[in-house]
Amino acid sequence: MGGCDRDSDSMLAGRPDGKWSWRRTRSLLVLVVCFILVASMAFAAFPAQAGKPSPLSADEKLLKGTLDLDYAMDLLWRLSSFDYPYVGEVIPGSIEDYETSNYIANEMRSVGLEDVTIESFKLVNWEPVSASLEVISPEHKAIPTRSHGMSWSTPGGGPIEAELVDVGYGRTQDYEAVPGGVEGKIVLIERNEVMWYMGPSVREAVYHGALAAIIWNPARDPAGINMDCAHNNATTLSITVNDALYVKDLLAQGPVTVRLSADNRFTEDRDAYIVYGFIWGSEFPDEYVLLEAHHDHWWSGANDNNAAIASQMAIAKAITDSGIQPKRTIVFMTCSGHESGTGGSQESFWDWALGTHFFMTELHPEWADRIVMSFVSDYVGIPAAVMFVETTPEMGGFLTKLFRDTGISSLMLPFIFTPVSSFDSWSFYAAGVPTCSIYNIDLTGLHGEFYYHMDISTVDRVIDPEYLMADMVYRAVGALRMSENALLPYELTEISKNVREALDLLLARVPDADIANLVSQLDEFDASAIALDKYIDSLKRPSKAKITAINAKLHLAVKTVNPHIWDQDIGLENPLPGWCTVSKFDTYTNDMGQLMDAIFALEAGDGESALMSLENVATMDWGEHVSYPVYLDCLWTFNGTEYLNWAEGYLPWVTNVHQVHSSIEEKIGSAGADYSWEISQLESKLDVLYSKLVVTTLEVDQAIVDGTAVLSAT
């Protein structure tokens, strides 16, 4: 699972030294209230679709009534119970990936899908062969463990033995506080969201000479082992909370020695798989409505992501069993390469969501002209307070009305919003395809984050059939409705509205930003979109040829504009790069505003306020807590490597203020501190941001101009 969980575990962290704090820490009560308020506003975001629920059509009622929950649960159990290593785990590029793909293909045929196809793409396969951990002094105890994804082996896969030291969150000051340092030792690190998958903390450990790292995650079930994929440059093992507390108790009594080993294999150019089958459309067979879920997973994958596969297979079965013949083709797809894979090099941070990326960029780029909507589900079927639906702007109204018409709001609150984030849907967005991501969030933590990527995330623990049915109903009715609508239900002015909202934020922070021409082009785009809507409304009985031509224009307009409105987030919404998505302007809005504030504070001699501003610059959420060489190393992993995969062209400019931040820290408290060097540095960086903002503005401007030309063409 990817996706934009904007607070995640951060609410659970404390302030151990009075300085370490989370920028987005909040109480659970406040979080619940905020989610309820935002969810209630989701309808208002798309006023064209406001109103009471509409009754389902006869076919929609038939399809909903034919959905077979028993079949879905049976398939979910089967997919989650294979006798694979690590409790049924399916790692991209593994033999299990191949076997699972064939199993799903046979299942597709059994429910009546036609032209079922398996295709492959190349990636780097990482497989954990073995891992062991044991306390050998002051007592002996074997501790269950496994390697973090993409982490390194011990030398030759053999054991290493060393003193264990607890370094808390793994910040620079934590390592420097260890008597005698950590060189030649093994470190115990408490996982936290600021240090995204513990990459910065482990790299800091290596910088200080540590041999290996052991991670524990207090935000997960105490009896389970959490699995993450971090590309750490050292052997990194994961243990349960219970075992971590046991080890910490031993450390409180005196020195502890451990022995560990890890044998992990990297294999270049392994085949990973994509499976898809068709229910061909009766009137518009070349227009596709796509349902997708990834089939690779850590551990048994009940909630991430076998539930989504079971859901869409039950939808396929219901359509064929009911005898409904959709007008547009409905495609059912599962992809590997979501949880890991690196896409051709061990050097790529952007190694998840690769299946849809390579499908849309290498295997079938022509499908960008065929897919009229893609429904992606990931992390569904769990008891939850909120069903999140991330969407491209033009589909917001349709998806909001769909939620209301299907009655799911009696079970979960809707939160329908933009932008889509790092689910498999991102690659559809980047190809210009209308798309949405559907996932459940449990605000209590009992079924959601508590069981995320855990060895104990089994069907009986995490899945509630009623919530699985909710995904089945939402996607089934949505797919059928998209196939039956003669005209595509795109609201093009929502695209320009999305851009305008970002520009409003930009002007509030950077009043002299030169965006006047872009605003003018947005006005022209809206005028053309409104004119097309009026023309459509004037048609009485349009021919099939006329409908096809209008749909082609609507689809091309979306494809032309959408890929140029969002970027990958490198630290605004979430410290983990790529976890969220933001407007093309958001990073510049934030960083330019923070630099201006910092300059103003330094000119007034207020170093403390300047530090606070710089700590809000993208990448400094975690950057302030690591040494400068480690900061540069981390930046390279997601912004310097040439293997950017689906992040190529979607990374905003990184403003490096680390050294300025450190210099201010050193001068604070000095009488009459001279901040002239720091001011000069920040002014120079601000000038660079202005130039980058111009380039970004021109990119979006051109996309809007091109979109207007599509709409205005006769």
XYZ file of C-alpha atoms in Angstrom:
714
model
C 0.000 0.000 0.000
C 1.062 3.508 -0.720
C -1.115 6.515 -0.156
C -1.239 9.730 1.722
C -1.761 8.950 5.411
C -1.034 12.495 6.506
C -0.539 11.832 10.209
C 0.003 8.107 10.567
C 2.066 7.063 13.603
C 3.238 10.581 14.415
C 0.511 11.114 17.005
C 2.137 8.400 19.138
C 5.502 10.060 19.527
C 6.678 12.025 22.519
C 9.261 14.713 23.228
C 12.140 12.896 24.883
C 14.529 15.805 25.087
C 12.342 18.876 24.826
C 13.456 19.561 21.245
C 12.343 16.550 19.241
C 8.776 17.126 18.130
C 6.517 16.238 15.255
C 5.285 19.039 13.040
C 1.887 17.384 12.686
C 1.409 15.801 16.106
C -2.168 15.937 17.331
C -4.411 14.081 19.712
C -6.583 11.258 18.497
C -9.708 13.200 19.432
C -8.695 16.183 17.339
C -7.794 13.871 14.466
C -11.174 12.177 14.559
C -13.008 15.505 14.640
C -10.927 16.854 11.757
C -11.570 13.784 9.631
C -15.301 13.973 10.309
C -15.395 17.649 9.372
C -13.345 17.136 6.228
C -15.404 14.109 5.240
C -18.607 16.091 5.650
C -17.197 18.782 3.349
C -16.321 16.283 0.597
C -19.796 16.675 -0.898
C -19.541 20.476 -0.887
C -16.346 20.238 -2.865
C -18.340 19.159 -5.903
C -21.517 21.298 -5.868
C -22.654 20.121 -9.283
C -23.402 16.746 -7.729
C -25.074 17.957 -4.535
C -28.510 16.638 -3.609
C -30.293 13.531 -2.449
C -29.285 10.015 -3.491
C -30.573 8.877 -6.853
C -32.066 5.392 -7.163
C -29.843 2.785 -8.759
C -30.687 1.738 -12.283
C -32.185 -1.696 -12.876
C -28.817 -3.114 -13.952
C -27.049 -1.484 -11.006
C -29.540 -3.059 -8.609
C -29.133 -6.411 -10.347
C -25.356 -6.209 -10.166
C -25.362 -5.167 -6.511
C -27.682 -8.051 -5.665
C -25.524 -10.549 -7.541
C -22.301 -9.704 -5.706
C -21.208 -12.900 -3.947
C -19.565 -12.086 -0.620
C -19.037 -15.791 0.179
C -17.044 -16.158 -3.026
C -14.983 -13.041 -2.243
C -14.160 -14.261 1.276
C -13.288 -17.726 -0.006
C -10.930 -16.288 -2.609
C -9.419 -13.954 -0.016
C -8.674 -16.923 2.240
C -7.155 -18.849 -0.671
C -4.918 -15.973 -1.753
C -3.803 -15.363 1.842
C -3.079 -19.000 2.715
C -0.580 -20.176 0.122
C 2.270 -22.219 1.553
C 4.920 -19.733 0.539
C 7.877 -18.628 2.687
C 7.107 -15.889 5.212
C 3.417 -16.758 5.630
C 2.404 -16.689 1.988
C 4.518 -13.712 0.961
C 4.638 -12.711 -2.706
C 7.733 -10.651 -3.557
C 7.979 -9.058 -7.027
C 10.080 -11.114 -9.397
C 9.932 -14.271 -7.267
C 8.648 -17.738 -8.141
C 5.696 -16.906 -5.903
C 4.962 -13.912 -8.113
C 4.856 -16.218 -11.137
C 2.679 -18.803 -9.386
C 0.283 -16.186 -8.017
C -0.088 -14.569 -11.439
C -1.028 -17.893 -12.993
C -3.414 -18.654 -10.151
C -5.179 -15.320 -10.636
C -5.267 -15.829 -14.416
C -7.000 -19.188 -13.950
C -9.418 -17.581 -11.503
C -10.229 -14.901 -14.063
C -11.030 -17.572 -16.638
C -13.191 -19.466 -14.150
C -15.448 -16.433 -13.567
C -15.905 -15.847 -17.266
C -13.345 -13.183 -18.208
C -12.157 -13.333 -21.795
C -8.734 -12.947 -23.407
C -6.967 -13.360 -20.064
C -3.349 -12.279 -20.485
C -0.177 -12.463 -18.410
C 2.602 -10.033 -19.287
C 5.950 -9.407 -17.658
C 8.310 -6.532 -17.035
C 11.840 -6.413 -15.645
C 12.877 -5.338 -12.179
C 15.407 -6.088 -9.466
C 14.233 -8.927 -7.282
C 15.133 -8.805 -3.585
C 14.481 -11.933 -1.559
C 15.211 -12.642 2.109
C 16.750 -16.101 2.291
C 17.307 -16.171 6.034
C 17.714 -13.988 9.104
C 18.508 -14.741 12.729
C 18.925 -12.814 15.942
C 19.835 -13.959 19.441
C 20.861 -12.418 22.706
C 24.020 -14.190 23.881
C 24.870 -12.105 26.940
C 23.950 -11.611 29.806
C 21.575 -14.501 28.950
C 20.693 -16.504 25.906
C 17.478 -16.051 23.955
C 16.585 -16.469 20.283
C 14.468 -13.605 18.971
C 12.195 -13.944 15.915
C 13.251 -11.502 13.194
C 13.437 -10.778 9.501
C 15.203 -8.353 7.196
C 13.737 -5.015 6.190
C 12.955 -4.902 2.485
C 15.889 -4.177 0.155
C 18.352 -4.154 3.070
C 21.792 -5.726 2.896
C 23.129 -9.051 4.050
C 25.710 -9.522 6.740
C 29.138 -10.369 5.229
C 28.672 -13.649 3.384
C 25.283 -14.024 5.032
C 27.077 -15.210 8.147
C 26.749 -14.127 11.787
C 28.161 -11.001 13.347
C 28.444 -10.536 17.083
C 28.621 -7.193 18.878
C 27.411 -5.099 21.768
C 23.864 -3.775 21.358
C 23.123 -0.134 22.146
C 19.780 1.661 22.231
C 19.873 4.860 20.149
C 16.229 5.873 20.511
C 14.966 7.454 17.297
C 18.380 7.302 15.640
C 19.061 11.033 15.397
C 22.515 12.578 15.320
C 22.278 13.581 18.966
C 21.164 10.059 19.912
C 24.334 8.567 18.447
C 26.564 11.255 19.898
C 25.070 10.632 23.348
C 26.217 6.975 23.436
C 29.294 6.658 25.714
C 32.169 5.479 23.548
C 30.069 5.851 20.388
C 28.501 3.113 18.293
C 31.442 2.140 16.091
C 31.606 -1.636 15.787
C 28.272 -2.042 17.589
C 24.718 -2.991 16.670
C 22.034 -0.365 17.281
C 18.412 -0.662 18.392
C 16.188 2.038 16.819
C 12.576 2.945 17.555
C 10.714 3.396 14.281
C 8.979 6.728 13.727
C 7.365 8.427 10.765
C 9.703 11.420 10.569
C 12.633 9.150 9.689
C 10.586 7.564 6.852
C 11.085 3.816 6.919
C 14.191 4.471 9.050
C 16.429 5.253 6.065
C 17.918 8.417 7.643
C 18.345 6.738 11.042
C 20.121 3.675 9.644
C 22.329 5.756 7.359
C 23.222 7.864 10.389
C 24.133 4.641 12.188
C 26.466 3.642 9.364
C 27.989 7.134 9.372
C 28.828 6.654 13.051
C 30.340 3.208 12.421
C 27.533 0.840 13.472
C 27.557 -2.671 12.014
C 23.806 -3.270 11.762
C 20.450 -1.968 12.949
C 17.469 -3.575 14.673
C 14.127 -1.778 14.275
C 11.016 -1.951 16.416
C 7.741 -0.172 15.795
C 5.650 0.903 18.820
C 2.709 1.792 16.571
C 2.097 -1.824 15.543
C 0.633 -4.837 17.323
C 3.131 -5.713 20.106
C 3.236 -9.386 19.099
C 3.863 -8.863 15.380
C 6.862 -8.135 13.179
C 6.522 -5.085 10.951
C 7.853 -5.174 7.387
C 9.009 -2.074 5.533
C 11.103 -1.426 2.443
C 13.794 1.124 3.117
C 16.896 0.648 0.919
C 19.069 0.873 4.015
C 22.812 0.705 3.477
C 23.358 -1.822 6.250
C 21.852 -5.020 7.564
C 18.502 -4.006 9.068
C 16.312 -6.411 11.011
C 12.837 -6.001 12.458
C 11.570 -7.356 15.786
C 8.330 -7.235 17.747
C 7.507 -4.572 20.315
C 7.458 -7.249 23.004
C 10.968 -8.399 22.137
C 12.185 -4.812 21.930
C 10.898 -4.135 25.434
C 12.605 -7.306 26.645
C 15.920 -6.168 25.169
C 15.516 -2.650 26.524
C 14.931 -4.105 29.979
C 18.194 -6.063 29.677
C 20.021 -2.918 28.556
C 18.745 -1.073 31.602
C 20.563 -3.653 33.720
C 23.893 -3.603 31.883
C 25.713 -4.408 28.626
C 24.004 -6.719 26.122
C 25.676 -8.696 23.354
C 23.754 -10.034 20.371
C 24.529 -12.212 17.387
C 22.682 -11.727 14.103
C 22.840 -12.776 10.482
C 21.001 -11.937 7.282
C 21.183 -13.499 3.835
C 19.348 -11.382 1.260
C 19.614 -11.846 -2.500
C 19.459 -9.152 -5.180
C 18.859 -10.385 -8.732
C 18.823 -8.026 -11.698
C 16.384 -8.340 -14.600
C 13.849 -10.685 -13.068
C 10.373 -10.968 -14.548
C 7.457 -9.575 -12.545
C 3.915 -10.025 -13.752
C 0.705 -8.269 -14.724
C -2.529 -10.193 -15.264
C -5.672 -8.879 -16.909
C -8.889 -10.085 -18.474
C -11.840 -8.499 -20.280
C -15.599 -8.211 -20.313
C -15.946 -6.719 -23.748
C -18.235 -3.749 -24.289
C -21.224 -4.002 -26.604
C -21.130 -0.451 -27.996
C -17.744 1.105 -27.160
C -15.373 -1.884 -26.968
C -12.294 0.320 -27.441
C -13.117 2.420 -24.364
C -11.974 0.710 -21.149
C -13.124 0.978 -17.550
C -10.316 -0.547 -15.494
C -10.315 -2.127 -12.025
C -6.834 -2.746 -10.603
C -5.194 -4.081 -7.443
C -1.614 -5.159 -6.792
C -1.056 -8.859 -6.071
C 2.421 -8.755 -4.546
C 2.496 -8.362 -0.786
C 4.509 -8.666 2.395
C 3.528 -11.577 4.609
C 0.086 -13.092 3.872
C -1.267 -9.784 2.552
C -4.849 -10.194 3.720
C -5.507 -6.463 3.985
C -2.705 -5.343 1.675
C -3.770 -6.297 -0.877
C -5.591 -9.626 -1.306
C -8.888 -8.117 -0.121
C -8.902 -5.752 -3.113
C -8.196 -8.618 -5.511
C -11.016 -10.686 -4.000
C -13.307 -7.672 -4.292
C -12.722 -7.064 -7.981
C -12.848 -10.755 -8.860
C -16.249 -10.909 -7.127
C -17.308 -7.939 -9.270
C -16.199 -9.750 -12.432
C -18.118 -12.859 -11.362
C -21.246 -10.827 -10.596
C -21.237 -9.148 -14.010
C -20.891 -12.445 -15.862
C -23.343 -14.276 -13.583
C -25.964 -11.540 -13.954
C -25.814 -11.552 -17.734
C -25.304 -7.774 -17.821
C -23.614 -6.679 -21.023
C -21.734 -3.405 -20.384
C -21.531 -0.862 -23.167
C -17.852 -0.153 -22.540
C -15.206 -2.795 -21.987
C -14.431 -3.518 -18.328
C -10.882 -4.696 -17.635
C -9.823 -6.495 -14.459
C -6.102 -6.254 -13.675
C -3.631 -7.236 -10.961
C -0.022 -6.079 -10.944
C 3.189 -7.015 -9.206
C 5.965 -4.563 -8.375
C 3.963 -2.503 -5.914
C 5.780 -3.126 -2.638
C 9.350 -3.312 -3.995
C 11.341 -3.866 -7.149
C 13.632 -0.874 -7.926
C 12.727 -1.000 -11.603
C 16.072 -1.996 -13.071
C 18.575 -0.807 -10.510
C 19.318 -1.259 -6.848
C 19.941 2.479 -6.769
C 16.304 3.579 -7.107
C 14.314 4.815 -4.142
C 11.199 4.974 -6.342
C 10.749 1.226 -6.358
C 7.070 0.745 -5.520
C 3.971 0.943 -7.765
C 6.098 -0.289 -10.664
C 3.579 -2.634 -12.263
C 1.219 0.056 -13.503
C 4.199 2.316 -14.292
C 5.790 -0.127 -16.699
C 2.427 -1.165 -18.089
C 1.542 2.422 -19.009
C 5.016 3.511 -20.148
C 6.493 0.414 -21.829
C 4.015 -2.409 -22.327
C 0.878 -0.563 -23.422
C 1.210 3.230 -23.566
C -1.617 3.188 -26.112
C -4.022 2.250 -23.312
C -3.837 5.872 -22.163
C -6.112 6.595 -25.142
C -8.508 3.774 -24.202
C -8.963 3.889 -20.427
C -11.779 6.290 -19.577
C -11.581 5.572 -15.830
C -9.489 3.384 -13.523
C -10.635 2.271 -10.067
C -7.690 1.223 -7.877
C -8.288 -0.367 -4.478
C -5.561 -0.920 -1.903
C -6.038 -1.661 1.778
C -9.777 -2.304 1.867
C -11.983 -4.692 3.815
C -10.861 -3.519 7.250
C -13.273 -2.009 9.791
C -12.890 1.713 9.304
C -14.421 5.048 10.126
C -13.633 6.551 6.733
C -13.466 5.357 3.147
C -10.892 7.511 1.405
C -11.200 8.086 -2.329
C -8.336 10.014 -3.898
C -9.223 11.160 -7.390
C -8.243 13.201 -10.373
C -10.274 16.434 -10.299
C -12.686 15.808 -13.155
C -14.068 12.645 -11.455
C -14.771 14.132 -8.014
C -18.437 14.841 -8.605
C -19.106 11.424 -10.113
C -17.407 9.628 -7.225
C -19.174 11.736 -4.601
C -22.579 10.979 -6.111
C -21.611 7.306 -6.405
C -20.875 7.185 -2.687
C -24.242 8.691 -1.852
C -26.232 6.537 -4.304
C -24.707 3.255 -3.123
C -25.572 3.931 0.541
C -22.048 3.256 1.795
C -22.187 6.419 3.896
C -24.339 4.471 6.380
C -21.238 2.362 7.090
C -18.309 4.748 6.561
C -17.843 8.475 6.150
C -16.693 9.524 2.690
C -13.543 11.538 2.137
C -13.288 12.211 -1.598
C -10.424 14.496 -2.461
C -7.490 15.351 -4.696
C -4.736 14.579 -5.480
C -4.078 10.878 -6.007
C -0.899 9.763 -4.268
C 1.583 6.904 -4.552
C -0.827 4.054 -5.094
C -0.857 2.231 -8.425
C -3.222 4.995 -9.568
C -0.312 7.444 -9.827
C 0.909 5.852 -13.064
C -2.556 6.178 -14.586
C -2.612 9.842 -13.583
C 0.844 10.411 -15.090
C -0.405 8.896 -18.344
C -3.348 11.293 -18.332
C -5.924 8.657 -17.384
C -8.812 9.587 -15.051
C -8.308 7.547 -11.901
C -9.059 7.085 -8.222
C -7.579 5.219 -5.257
C -9.871 3.646 -2.677
C -8.714 2.672 0.817
C -9.986 2.423 4.370
C -8.508 4.154 7.398
C -9.328 2.990 10.899
C -8.883 5.965 13.201
C -8.670 3.823 16.353
C -5.575 2.008 15.119
C -7.069 -1.378 15.982
C -7.273 -2.675 12.424
C -5.526 -0.125 10.231
C -1.994 1.014 10.990
C -1.885 -1.488 13.860
C -1.701 -4.349 11.338
C 0.037 -2.623 8.422
C 2.672 -4.891 6.844
C 2.553 -7.332 9.778
C 3.139 -11.073 9.958
C -0.062 -11.409 12.000
C -2.231 -9.534 9.470
C -4.349 -12.589 8.694
C -7.872 -12.673 7.301
C -9.456 -13.568 10.636
C -7.691 -10.695 12.428
C -8.092 -7.808 10.021
C -10.939 -8.366 7.562
C -14.592 -7.609 8.196
C -16.851 -8.969 5.409
C -19.209 -5.984 5.645
C -16.371 -3.596 4.808
C -15.131 -5.827 2.006
C -18.634 -5.703 0.536
C -18.476 -1.893 0.665
C -15.538 -1.876 -1.747
C -17.295 -4.436 -3.942
C -20.449 -2.328 -4.163
C -18.629 0.966 -4.716
C -16.400 -0.285 -7.510
C -19.048 -2.520 -9.090
C -21.666 0.210 -9.414
C -18.983 2.749 -10.343
C -17.543 0.575 -13.112
C -20.977 -0.262 -14.513
C -22.107 3.352 -14.330
C -18.964 4.488 -16.176
C -19.576 1.855 -18.828
C -23.238 2.798 -19.279
C -22.970 6.610 -19.383
C -23.147 7.560 -23.027
C -21.150 10.726 -22.375
C -18.139 10.641 -20.078
C -18.995 12.389 -16.787
C -15.888 14.570 -16.642
C -16.170 17.994 -14.980
C -13.306 19.818 -16.656
C -13.661 23.025 -14.667
C -12.697 21.045 -11.565
C -9.213 20.683 -13.083
C -8.757 24.428 -13.362
C -10.304 24.870 -9.916
C -7.634 22.560 -8.507
C -4.900 24.687 -10.077
C -6.528 27.946 -8.949
C -6.649 26.775 -5.331
C -2.906 26.135 -5.432
C -2.304 29.548 -6.989
C -4.347 31.238 -4.257
C -2.072 29.651 -1.648
C 0.972 30.722 -3.626
C -0.104 34.367 -3.799
C -0.891 34.402 -0.097
C 2.734 33.483 0.671
C 4.515 34.919 -2.376
C 2.507 37.986 -3.458
C 4.912 38.904 -6.252
C 4.714 35.518 -7.986
C 4.205 36.111 -11.706
C 1.141 34.009 -12.514
C -1.100 36.526 -14.284
C -0.783 34.846 -17.678
C -1.542 31.434 -16.193
C -4.688 32.785 -14.526
C -5.746 34.237 -17.874
C -5.203 30.885 -19.580
C -7.260 29.167 -16.879
C -10.095 31.584 -17.638
C -9.931 30.628 -21.318
C -9.866 26.924 -20.456
C -12.964 27.323 -18.292
C -14.749 29.283 -20.987
C -14.047 26.540 -23.518
C -15.146 23.816 -21.092
C -18.387 25.646 -20.293
C -19.059 26.213 -23.997
C -18.625 22.499 -24.639
C -21.016 21.676 -21.796
C -23.639 23.992 -23.264
C -23.178 22.395 -26.669
C -23.657 18.947 -25.149
C -26.796 20.105 -23.350
C -28.196 21.406 -26.639
C -27.993 18.017 -28.316
C -31.330 16.227 -28.464
C -30.591 12.786 -29.896
C -26.860 12.670 -30.646
C -25.651 9.889 -32.900
C -23.170 7.297 -31.734
C -20.556 8.976 -33.922
C -21.262 12.341 -32.297
C -21.049 10.836 -28.807
C -17.765 9.158 -29.692
C -16.325 12.418 -31.004
C -17.361 14.381 -27.900
C -15.965 11.725 -25.582
C -12.697 11.708 -27.508
C -12.437 15.484 -27.030
C -13.217 15.283 -23.297
C -10.745 12.454 -22.803
C -7.967 14.167 -24.756
C -8.449 17.387 -22.777
C -7.986 15.489 -19.506
C -4.996 13.598 -20.885
C -3.418 16.845 -22.073
C -3.734 18.822 -18.840
C -3.804 16.484 -15.872
C -0.225 15.127 -15.958
C 1.049 18.687 -15.435
C -0.772 19.790 -12.289
C 0.790 17.662 -9.499
C 4.217 16.694 -8.168
C 5.495 14.106 -5.760
C 5.673 15.385 -2.191
C 9.203 15.529 -0.783
C 8.254 16.540 2.731
C 5.242 18.847 3.005
C 2.340 16.524 3.836
C 4.469 13.633 5.050
C 8.218 13.345 5.742
C 8.448 10.210 3.577
C 9.285 11.316 0.021
C 6.668 10.165 -2.440
C 4.110 9.094 0.128
C 1.832 12.007 -0.779
C 1.275 14.163 -3.825
C 1.027 17.945 -3.943
C 0.293 20.670 -6.462
C 3.111 21.676 -8.774
C 3.177 24.956 -6.829
C 2.900 23.724 -3.242
C 6.570 23.036 -2.541
C 7.537 26.486 -3.851
C 4.727 28.118 -1.885
C 5.969 26.501 1.300
C 9.711 26.818 0.834
C 9.699 30.384 -0.483
C 7.444 31.487 2.359
C 9.606 29.768 4.962
C 12.801 31.307 3.533
C 11.232 34.762 3.575
C 10.186 34.266 7.179
C 13.654 33.034 8.125
C 15.354 36.008 6.452
C 13.016 38.428 8.197
C 13.715 36.761 11.561
C 17.489 36.823 11.066
C 17.413 40.489 10.077
C 15.728 41.092 13.437
C 18.354 38.965 15.205
C 15.804 36.250 16.047
C 17.688 33.002 15.420
C 15.086 30.806 17.155
C 12.282 31.910 14.862
C 14.548 31.476 11.841
C 15.270 27.894 12.898
C 11.580 27.141 13.189
C 10.993 28.423 9.669
C 13.888 26.446 8.199
C 12.682 23.274 9.918
C 9.487 23.631 7.892
C 11.322 23.648 4.561
C 10.718 20.430 2.610
C 13.161 17.643 3.646
C 14.050 19.372 6.924
C 11.383 17.518 8.881
C 13.929 14.698 9.042
C 16.954 16.594 7.730
C 17.494 18.603 10.899
C 18.014 15.352 12.826
C 20.860 13.877 10.754
C 24.412 14.973 10.033
C 25.093 16.827 6.799
C 26.821 13.938 4.950
C 23.886 11.688 5.799
C 21.449 14.372 4.676
C 23.174 14.568 1.290
C 23.234 10.773 1.057
C 19.497 10.584 1.743
C 18.782 13.311 -0.810
C 20.688 11.341 -3.419
C 18.617 8.209 -2.814
C 15.394 9.882 -3.937
C 16.549 12.918 -5.906
C 20.033 12.217 -7.223
C 19.830 8.752 -8.710
C 19.206 8.481 -12.436
C 16.657 5.709 -11.837
C 13.618 7.777 -10.898
C 11.001 5.490 -12.498
C 7.525 7.037 -12.021
C 8.966 10.066 -10.190
C 10.734 11.208 -13.363
C 9.527 14.723 -14.126
C 7.538 14.956 -10.903
C 10.100 16.090 -8.346
C 10.090 19.738 -7.236
C 13.317 21.591 -6.571
C 14.983 20.620 -3.299
C 16.161 23.625 -1.291
C 19.099 22.577 0.878
C 19.149 24.724 4.033
C 20.845 22.161 6.254
C 24.151 24.001 6.666
C 22.429 27.334 7.223
C 20.288 25.694 9.897
C 23.373 24.251 11.619
C 25.186 27.571 11.479
C 22.265 29.384 13.126
C 22.111 26.719 15.845
C 25.770 27.321 16.648
C 25.307 31.100 16.869
C 22.138 31.179 18.958
C 22.882 32.442 22.425
C 25.904 34.444 21.322
C 25.600 38.123 22.128
C 25.280 40.190 18.960
C 25.379 37.172 16.663
C 26.123 38.145 13.063
C 23.742 36.370 10.666
C 24.869 38.142 7.502
C 26.280 34.931 5.938
C 23.091 33.011 6.653
C 20.934 35.821 5.219
C 23.041 35.920 2.086
C 22.746 32.162 1.626
C 18.982 32.189 2.057
C 18.534 35.121 -0.324
C 20.509 33.235 -2.944
C 18.377 30.123 -2.462
C 15.238 32.234 -2.673
C 16.389 33.602 -6.031
C 16.804 30.027 -7.294
C 13.291 29.176 -6.136
C 11.889 32.153 -8.015
C 13.548 30.897 -11.201
C 12.259 27.348 -10.656
C 8.783 28.706 -10.015
C 8.890 30.459 -13.392
C 9.743 27.174 -15.130
C 6.924 25.349 -13.326
C 4.439 28.105 -14.128
C 5.362 27.937 -17.815
C 4.877 24.143 -17.802
C 1.389 24.357 -16.322
C 0.536 27.339 -18.519
C 1.435 25.404 -21.669
C -0.633 22.407 -20.572
C -3.645 24.644 -20.025
C -3.129 26.316 -23.418
C -2.947 22.908 -25.096
C -6.044 21.723 -23.233
C -7.958 24.797 -24.339
C -6.938 24.134 -27.941
C -8.345 20.594 -27.653
C -11.663 21.884 -26.324
C -11.908 24.665 -28.888
C -11.094 22.525 -31.921
C -14.000 21.996 -34.325
